[in-house]
Amino acid sequence: MGSITKPRILFFNPVRHALENFRKLSSVAQTEVLTSKSRAEFFNECKGKYKDIVAIYSTSSSYAVTGKFDKELVQNLPSSLKFICHNGAGYDQIDINACTARGIKVTNAPDPVTDATADLAVFLLLGALRNLNPAIESLRAGNWKKNLDFGHDPQGKTLGILGMGRIGRAVKRRCDPFGLKTIYHNRNALSESEAAGAKYVSFDELLETSDIISVHVPLNAHTRHLIGAEEIAKMKDGVVIVNTARGAVIDEAAMAEALESGKIASVGLDVYEEEPVINGLLMKNSRAFMIPHLGTHTTETLAKMESLAMENARRGCFGEELLTVVAEQVK
């Protein structure tokens, strides 16, 4: 009797945390890590070495070798490829329309990222509000509390959450004990239980009345540069902006100029428009409290993300229902 061929799953990055789940997957599927060194080499190997892969496992750093999963890349994937299982919540690097046209299902990992990203958003919010980054830089330069501006307390301030999804709601819950009054803007108002006391407002009202604006919308054609110079002009003088979503939701150059002028008091940023490149004005401004896209950078969260992506890949390969198909492909 001939041996049963295991379905092939191509990992664009190795699993680093959910190793036991990887071992379990490897017992029922042929798992292998991408060895292509360039986009062109990958295209060529899709005709030979990878001609029968069934699923791709991707991460936010999977595009370093092949570039974005755009229409060109999707059209070069082998006909056997039926699933792209991404281990992050955001999937703006993947052309969903091109995948749908090819009959490729795309999954993401929205739930595991919620707590870690919300925790980091609150850290950046408080750090920016208290104006801590200039103090940190001054301390490391050997100065002790010299020429430092004062920060602000959160109590009584209005927090405007742009995008009240899983992460936005988690940020709201974490900010309640600090005495912040939360308002939010979404495509649609939430139920009273989901809003948990936050008031639904128009986009303009959020811009005009918030002391702090925290961004939690996905990046797509409709949200790119959702906040630009015109929107910043509507904000309160001395507003604080926090972004842990995607950098290009905000016009980074306009934000940097407004920070330089003092229109924006401070920013707390985990994401940037052209990562890893960061606007030069932001880099020079100590009131920009910045970290290098670490929203989910914890052992526990990454293990959950990896596990969910691998489970989606396993289910796809064996004809089971996928857990987290991206919204655009849900009928």
CSV table of C-alpha atoms in Angstrom, one decimal:
chain,number,residue,atom,x,y,z
A,1,MET,CA,0.0,0.0,0.0
A,2,GLY,CA,1.4,3.4,-1.0
A,3,SER,CA,2.0,6.0,1.6
A,4,ILE,CA,-0.5,8.9,1.9
A,5,THR,CA,1.0,12.2,0.7
A,6,LYS,CA,0.8,14.9,3.4
A,7,PRO,CA,-0.4,18.3,2.3
A,8,ARG,CA,2.4,20.9,2.0
A,9,ILE,CA,2.4,24.1,4.1
A,10,LEU,CA,5.0,26.7,3.3
A,11,PHE,CA,6.1,28.9,6.2
A,12,PHE,CA,7.4,32.3,5.1
A,13,ASN,CA,8.9,32.6,8.6
A,14,PRO,CA,9.7,29.9,11.1
A,15,VAL,CA,7.5,29.4,14.2
A,16,ARG,CA,9.4,30.6,17.3
A,17,HIS,CA,7.0,30.3,20.2
A,18,ALA,CA,4.2,27.8,19.6
A,19,LEU,CA,6.6,25.0,19.0
A,20,GLU,CA,4.5,22.1,20.4
A,21,ASN,CA,1.7,23.1,18.1
A,22,PHE,CA,4.1,23.2,15.2
A,23,ARG,CA,5.3,19.7,16.0
A,24,LYS,CA,1.7,18.5,16.0
A,25,LEU,CA,1.1,20.2,12.6
A,26,SER,CA,4.3,18.7,11.2
A,27,SER,CA,3.0,15.2,12.1
A,28,VAL,CA,0.1,15.5,9.7
A,29,ALA,CA,1.4,17.9,7.1
A,30,GLN,CA,4.7,18.5,5.3
A,31,THR,CA,5.9,21.8,6.8
A,32,GLU,CA,8.8,23.7,5.4
A,33,VAL,CA,10.3,27.2,5.6
A,34,LEU,CA,10.7,29.4,2.6
A,35,THR,CA,14.3,29.3,1.1
A,36,SER,CA,13.8,31.7,-1.8
A,37,LYS,CA,16.1,34.7,-1.6
A,38,SER,CA,14.2,37.1,-3.8
A,39,ARG,CA,10.8,37.8,-5.3
A,40,ALA,CA,11.9,36.6,-8.7
A,41,GLU,CA,13.4,33.4,-7.3
A,42,PHE,CA,10.1,32.7,-5.4
A,43,PHE,CA,8.1,33.1,-8.6
A,44,ASN,CA,10.4,30.7,-10.4
A,45,GLU,CA,10.3,28.1,-7.5
A,46,CYS,CA,6.5,28.3,-7.6
A,47,LYS,CA,6.7,26.5,-10.9
A,48,GLY,CA,8.9,23.8,-9.5
A,49,LYS,CA,10.0,23.4,-5.9
A,50,TYR,CA,6.7,24.8,-4.5
A,51,LYS,CA,4.4,23.7,-7.3
A,52,ASP,CA,2.1,21.7,-5.0
A,53,ILE,CA,1.9,23.7,-1.8
A,54,VAL,CA,-1.6,23.9,-0.4
A,55,ALA,CA,-1.2,26.7,2.2
A,56,ILE,CA,1.1,29.5,3.1
A,57,TYR,CA,1.8,30.7,6.6
A,58,SER,CA,2.7,34.4,6.7
A,59,THR,CA,3.6,37.0,9.3
A,60,SER,CA,4.1,40.8,9.3
A,61,SER,CA,7.7,40.3,8.4
A,62,SER,CA,7.1,37.8,5.6
A,63,TYR,CA,7.4,40.4,2.9
A,64,ALA,CA,11.1,41.1,3.3
A,65,VAL,CA,12.0,38.6,0.6
A,66,THR,CA,9.1,38.6,-1.7
A,67,GLY,CA,7.5,42.0,-1.2
A,68,LYS,CA,3.8,42.4,-0.7
A,69,PHE,CA,1.3,39.7,-1.6
A,70,ASP,CA,0.0,41.9,-4.4
A,71,LYS,CA,-1.8,40.9,-7.6
A,72,GLU,CA,1.4,40.0,-9.4
A,73,LEU,CA,2.6,37.7,-6.6
A,74,VAL,CA,-0.9,36.1,-6.2
A,75,GLN,CA,-1.1,35.4,-9.9
A,76,ASN,CA,2.3,33.6,-9.7
A,77,LEU,CA,1.3,31.3,-6.9
A,78,PRO,CA,0.9,27.6,-7.9
A,79,SER,CA,-2.7,26.5,-8.8
A,80,SER,CA,-2.5,24.1,-5.8
A,81,LEU,CA,-2.4,27.0,-3.3
A,82,LYS,CA,-5.8,27.4,-1.6
A,83,PHE,CA,-5.0,29.1,1.7
A,84,ILE,CA,-2.9,32.0,3.0
A,85,CYS,CA,-3.0,32.0,6.8
A,86,HIS,CA,-1.7,35.2,8.3
A,87,ASN,CA,-0.7,35.3,12.0
A,88,GLY,CA,-1.5,38.9,12.6
A,89,ALA,CA,-4.7,41.0,12.7
A,90,GLY,CA,-3.8,43.5,10.0
A,91,TYR,CA,-3.5,42.1,6.4
A,92,ASP,CA,-3.1,45.2,4.3
A,93,GLN,CA,0.0,43.7,2.6
A,94,ILE,CA,-2.2,41.0,1.0
A,95,ASP,CA,-4.4,41.8,-2.0
A,96,ILE,CA,-7.6,40.2,-0.9
A,97,ASN,CA,-9.4,40.8,-4.2
A,98,ALA,CA,-6.6,39.0,-6.1
A,99,CYS,CA,-6.8,36.1,-3.7
A,100,THR,CA,-10.5,35.9,-4.1
A,101,ALA,CA,-10.3,35.9,-7.8
A,102,ARG,CA,-7.9,33.0,-7.6
A,103,GLY,CA,-10.1,31.0,-5.2
A,104,ILE,CA,-7.6,31.5,-2.3
A,105,LYS,CA,-9.0,31.9,1.2
A,106,VAL,CA,-7.2,34.3,3.5
A,107,THR,CA,-7.3,34.1,7.3
A,108,ASN,CA,-5.9,36.4,10.0
A,109,ALA,CA,-5.5,36.3,13.7
A,110,PRO,CA,-7.6,39.1,15.2
A,111,ASP,CA,-8.3,37.9,18.7
A,112,PRO,CA,-4.8,37.1,20.0
A,113,VAL,CA,-3.5,40.6,19.3
A,114,THR,CA,-6.1,42.5,21.3
A,115,ASP,CA,-4.7,42.6,24.9
A,116,ALA,CA,-1.1,43.2,24.0
A,117,THR,CA,-1.9,45.9,21.5
A,118,ALA,CA,-4.3,47.6,23.9
A,119,ASP,CA,-1.7,47.4,26.7
A,120,LEU,CA,0.9,49.1,24.6
A,121,ALA,CA,-1.6,51.8,23.4
A,122,VAL,CA,-2.2,52.8,27.0
A,123,PHE,CA,1.5,52.8,27.7
A,124,LEU,CA,2.1,55.1,24.8
A,125,LEU,CA,-1.0,57.2,25.8
A,126,LEU,CA,0.2,57.8,29.3
A,127,GLY,CA,3.9,58.3,28.3
A,128,ALA,CA,2.9,60.9,25.7
A,129,LEU,CA,0.4,62.6,27.9
A,130,ARG,CA,2.9,62.9,30.8
A,131,ASN,CA,5.6,64.1,28.2
A,132,LEU,CA,8.0,61.4,29.5
A,133,ASN,CA,10.2,60.9,26.4
A,134,PRO,CA,12.0,64.3,26.8
A,135,ALA,CA,12.7,63.4,30.4
A,136,ILE,CA,14.0,59.9,29.4
A,137,GLU,CA,16.3,61.4,26.8
A,138,SER,CA,17.5,64.1,29.3
A,139,LEU,CA,18.2,61.6,32.0
A,140,ARG,CA,20.3,59.4,29.6
A,141,ALA,CA,22.2,62.6,28.6
A,142,GLY,CA,23.3,63.1,32.2
A,143,ASN,CA,20.7,65.8,33.1
A,144,TRP,CA,18.5,65.5,36.1
A,145,LYS,CA,15.2,67.2,35.7
A,146,LYS,CA,16.6,70.2,33.8
A,147,ASN,CA,14.5,72.3,31.5
A,148,LEU,CA,11.6,69.8,31.3
A,149,ASP,CA,8.1,70.8,30.4
A,150,PHE,CA,5.2,69.5,32.5
A,151,GLY,CA,3.0,66.7,31.5
A,152,HIS,CA,-0.8,66.3,32.1
A,153,ASP,CA,-3.0,64.1,34.2
A,154,PRO,CA,-5.5,61.9,32.4
A,155,GLN,CA,-8.4,62.6,34.8
A,156,GLY,CA,-11.2,64.5,33.2
A,157,LYS,CA,-9.6,64.4,29.7
A,158,THR,CA,-11.6,63.3,26.7
A,159,LEU,CA,-10.3,60.3,24.9
A,160,GLY,CA,-11.4,59.9,21.3
A,161,ILE,CA,-11.1,56.4,20.0
A,162,LEU,CA,-11.1,56.2,16.2
A,163,GLY,CA,-12.2,52.6,15.5
A,164,MET,CA,-14.0,50.9,18.3
A,165,GLY,CA,-13.3,47.3,17.4
A,166,ARG,CA,-11.7,44.7,19.7
A,167,ILE,CA,-8.6,46.7,20.4
A,168,GLY,CA,-10.5,50.1,20.7
A,169,ARG,CA,-12.9,48.6,23.2
A,170,ALA,CA,-10.0,47.0,25.1
A,171,VAL,CA,-8.3,50.4,25.3
A,172,LYS,CA,-11.5,52.0,26.6
A,173,ARG,CA,-11.7,49.4,29.4
A,174,ARG,CA,-8.2,50.0,30.4
A,175,CYS,CA,-8.6,53.8,30.4
A,176,ASP,CA,-11.7,53.9,32.5
A,177,PRO,CA,-9.8,53.7,35.8
A,178,PHE,CA,-7.7,56.7,34.9
A,179,GLY,CA,-10.8,58.9,34.8
A,180,LEU,CA,-10.8,59.5,31.0
A,181,LYS,CA,-14.1,60.3,29.3
A,182,THR,CA,-14.3,58.2,26.2
A,183,ILE,CA,-16.0,59.1,22.9
A,184,TYR,CA,-15.6,57.1,19.7
A,185,HIS,CA,-16.2,57.1,16.0
A,186,ASN,CA,-16.9,53.9,13.9
A,187,ARG,CA,-18.6,53.2,10.6
A,188,ASN,CA,-21.6,52.3,12.8
A,189,ALA,CA,-22.6,52.9,16.4
A,190,LEU,CA,-22.1,50.0,18.8
A,191,SER,CA,-24.8,48.5,21.0
A,192,GLU,CA,-24.9,50.0,24.5
A,193,SER,CA,-23.3,47.0,26.0
A,194,GLU,CA,-20.4,47.1,23.5
A,195,ALA,CA,-19.9,50.8,23.9
A,196,ALA,CA,-19.8,50.4,27.7
A,197,GLY,CA,-20.6,54.0,28.3
A,198,ALA,CA,-18.6,55.5,25.5
A,199,LYS,CA,-20.5,58.1,23.4
A,200,TYR,CA,-20.8,57.7,19.6
A,201,VAL,CA,-19.8,60.9,17.8
A,202,SER,CA,-19.2,62.0,14.2
A,203,PHE,CA,-15.7,62.0,12.9
A,204,ASP,CA,-15.5,65.8,13.0
A,205,GLU,CA,-16.8,65.9,16.6
A,206,LEU,CA,-14.1,63.4,17.6
A,207,LEU,CA,-11.4,65.5,16.0
A,208,GLU,CA,-12.7,68.8,17.5
A,209,THR,CA,-13.4,67.7,21.1
A,210,SER,CA,-10.8,65.1,22.0
A,211,ASP,CA,-7.8,65.8,24.2
A,212,ILE,CA,-6.3,62.5,23.2
A,213,ILE,CA,-7.0,60.6,19.9
A,214,SER,CA,-6.1,56.9,19.8
A,215,VAL,CA,-6.2,55.3,16.3
A,216,HIS,CA,-7.5,51.7,15.9
A,217,VAL,CA,-8.8,51.4,12.3
A,218,PRO,CA,-7.4,49.0,9.7
A,219,LEU,CA,-5.5,50.3,6.7
A,220,ASN,CA,-7.3,50.2,3.4
A,221,ALA,CA,-8.1,52.4,0.5
A,222,HIS,CA,-10.7,54.3,2.6
A,223,THR,CA,-8.6,54.9,5.7
A,224,ARG,CA,-5.2,55.8,4.1
A,225,HIS,CA,-4.4,59.3,5.3
A,226,LEU,CA,-7.7,59.4,7.1
A,227,ILE,CA,-6.0,62.0,9.3
A,228,GLY,CA,-4.1,64.6,7.3
A,229,ALA,CA,-3.3,68.3,7.6
A,230,GLU,CA,-7.0,69.3,7.2
A,231,GLU,CA,-8.1,66.9,10.0
A,232,ILE,CA,-5.3,68.0,12.3
A,233,ALA,CA,-6.3,71.6,11.9
A,234,LYS,CA,-9.7,70.8,13.3
A,235,MET,CA,-8.1,69.3,16.5
A,236,LYS,CA,-7.7,71.0,19.8
A,237,ASP,CA,-4.4,72.9,20.3
A,238,GLY,CA,-2.2,70.6,22.3
A,239,VAL,CA,-3.8,67.4,21.3
A,240,VAL,CA,-2.1,64.0,22.0
A,241,ILE,CA,-2.2,61.4,19.2
A,242,VAL,CA,-1.6,57.7,19.7
A,243,ASN,CA,-1.3,55.2,16.8
A,244,THR,CA,-0.9,51.5,17.3
A,245,ALA,CA,-2.9,50.6,14.1
A,246,ARG,CA,-1.1,51.3,10.8
A,247,GLY,CA,1.1,54.2,10.1
A,248,ALA,CA,-0.4,55.2,6.8
A,249,VAL,CA,-3.8,55.9,8.5
A,250,ILE,CA,-2.1,59.2,9.4
A,251,ASP,CA,-0.3,61.5,7.0
A,252,GLU,CA,3.1,61.2,8.8
A,253,ALA,CA,4.6,64.3,7.3
A,254,ALA,CA,1.5,66.4,8.3
A,255,MET,CA,1.6,65.0,11.8
A,256,ALA,CA,5.4,65.7,12.1
A,257,GLU,CA,4.9,69.3,11.0
A,258,ALA,CA,2.0,69.8,13.5
A,259,LEU,CA,4.1,68.3,16.3
A,260,GLU,CA,6.9,70.7,15.3
A,261,SER,CA,4.6,73.7,15.4
A,262,GLY,CA,3.1,72.7,18.8
A,263,LYS,CA,-0.4,72.2,17.4
A,264,ILE,CA,0.1,68.6,18.5
A,265,ALA,CA,1.6,68.4,22.0
A,266,SER,CA,3.0,64.9,21.7
A,267,VAL,CA,2.5,61.6,20.0
A,268,GLY,CA,2.8,58.0,21.0
A,269,LEU,CA,3.6,55.8,18.0
A,270,ASP,CA,4.1,52.1,17.4
A,271,VAL,CA,3.6,52.2,13.6
A,272,TYR,CA,4.8,54.3,10.7
A,273,GLU,CA,3.9,55.1,7.2
A,274,GLU,CA,6.9,53.7,5.4
A,275,GLU,CA,8.3,51.2,7.9
A,276,PRO,CA,11.2,50.9,8.8
A,277,VAL,CA,11.8,54.5,7.5
A,278,ILE,CA,10.5,57.2,9.9
A,279,ASN,CA,9.9,60.8,9.1
A,280,GLY,CA,13.0,62.9,9.9
A,281,LEU,CA,11.2,65.5,11.9
A,282,LEU,CA,9.6,62.9,14.1
A,283,MET,CA,13.0,61.3,14.7
A,284,LYS,CA,14.4,64.7,15.9
A,285,ASN,CA,11.5,65.6,18.0
A,286,SER,CA,11.7,64.4,21.6
A,287,ARG,CA,7.9,64.8,22.0
A,288,ALA,CA,7.5,61.9,19.7
A,289,PHE,CA,7.4,58.9,22.0
A,290,MET,CA,8.2,56.1,19.5
A,291,ILE,CA,8.8,52.3,19.5
A,292,PRO,CA,9.4,50.0,16.5
A,293,HIS,CA,6.1,48.3,15.9
A,294,LEU,CA,6.1,46.1,19.0
A,295,GLY,CA,2.3,45.9,19.6
A,296,THR,CA,2.2,42.1,19.7
A,297,HIS,CA,5.9,41.6,20.6
A,298,THR,CA,5.4,39.3,23.7
A,299,THR,CA,6.1,35.6,24.0
A,300,GLU,CA,2.6,34.8,25.0
A,301,THR,CA,0.8,36.8,22.4
A,302,LEU,CA,3.0,35.6,19.5
A,303,ALA,CA,2.5,32.0,20.6
A,304,LYS,CA,-1.3,32.5,20.4
A,305,MET,CA,-1.0,34.2,16.9
A,306,GLU,CA,1.2,31.4,15.6
A,307,SER,CA,-1.2,28.8,17.0
A,308,LEU,CA,-4.2,30.3,15.4
A,309,ALA,CA,-2.6,30.7,12.0
A,310,MET,CA,-1.3,27.1,12.1
A,311,GLU,CA,-4.8,25.8,13.1
A,312,ASN,CA,-6.3,27.6,10.1
A,313,ALA,CA,-3.7,26.1,7.8
A,314,ARG,CA,-4.4,22.6,9.2
A,315,ARG,CA,-8.2,23.0,8.9
A,316,GLY,CA,-7.8,24.3,5.3
A,317,CYS,CA,-5.6,21.4,4.3
A,318,PHE,CA,-8.1,18.8,5.8
A,319,GLY,CA,-11.3,20.3,4.6
A,320,GLU,CA,-12.5,21.7,8.0
A,321,GLU,CA,-14.1,25.0,8.6
A,322,LEU,CA,-11.6,27.9,8.8
A,323,LEU,CA,-11.7,29.9,12.1
A,324,THR,CA,-11.0,33.4,11.0
A,325,VAL,CA,-11.6,34.2,7.4
A,326,VAL,CA,-11.0,37.9,6.6
A,327,ALA,CA,-14.0,40.1,6.5
A,328,GLU,CA,-13.9,40.7,2.7
A,329,GLN,CA,-14.3,36.9,2.1
A,330,VAL,CA,-17.1,36.3,4.5
A,331,LYS,CA,-20.4,35.9,2.7
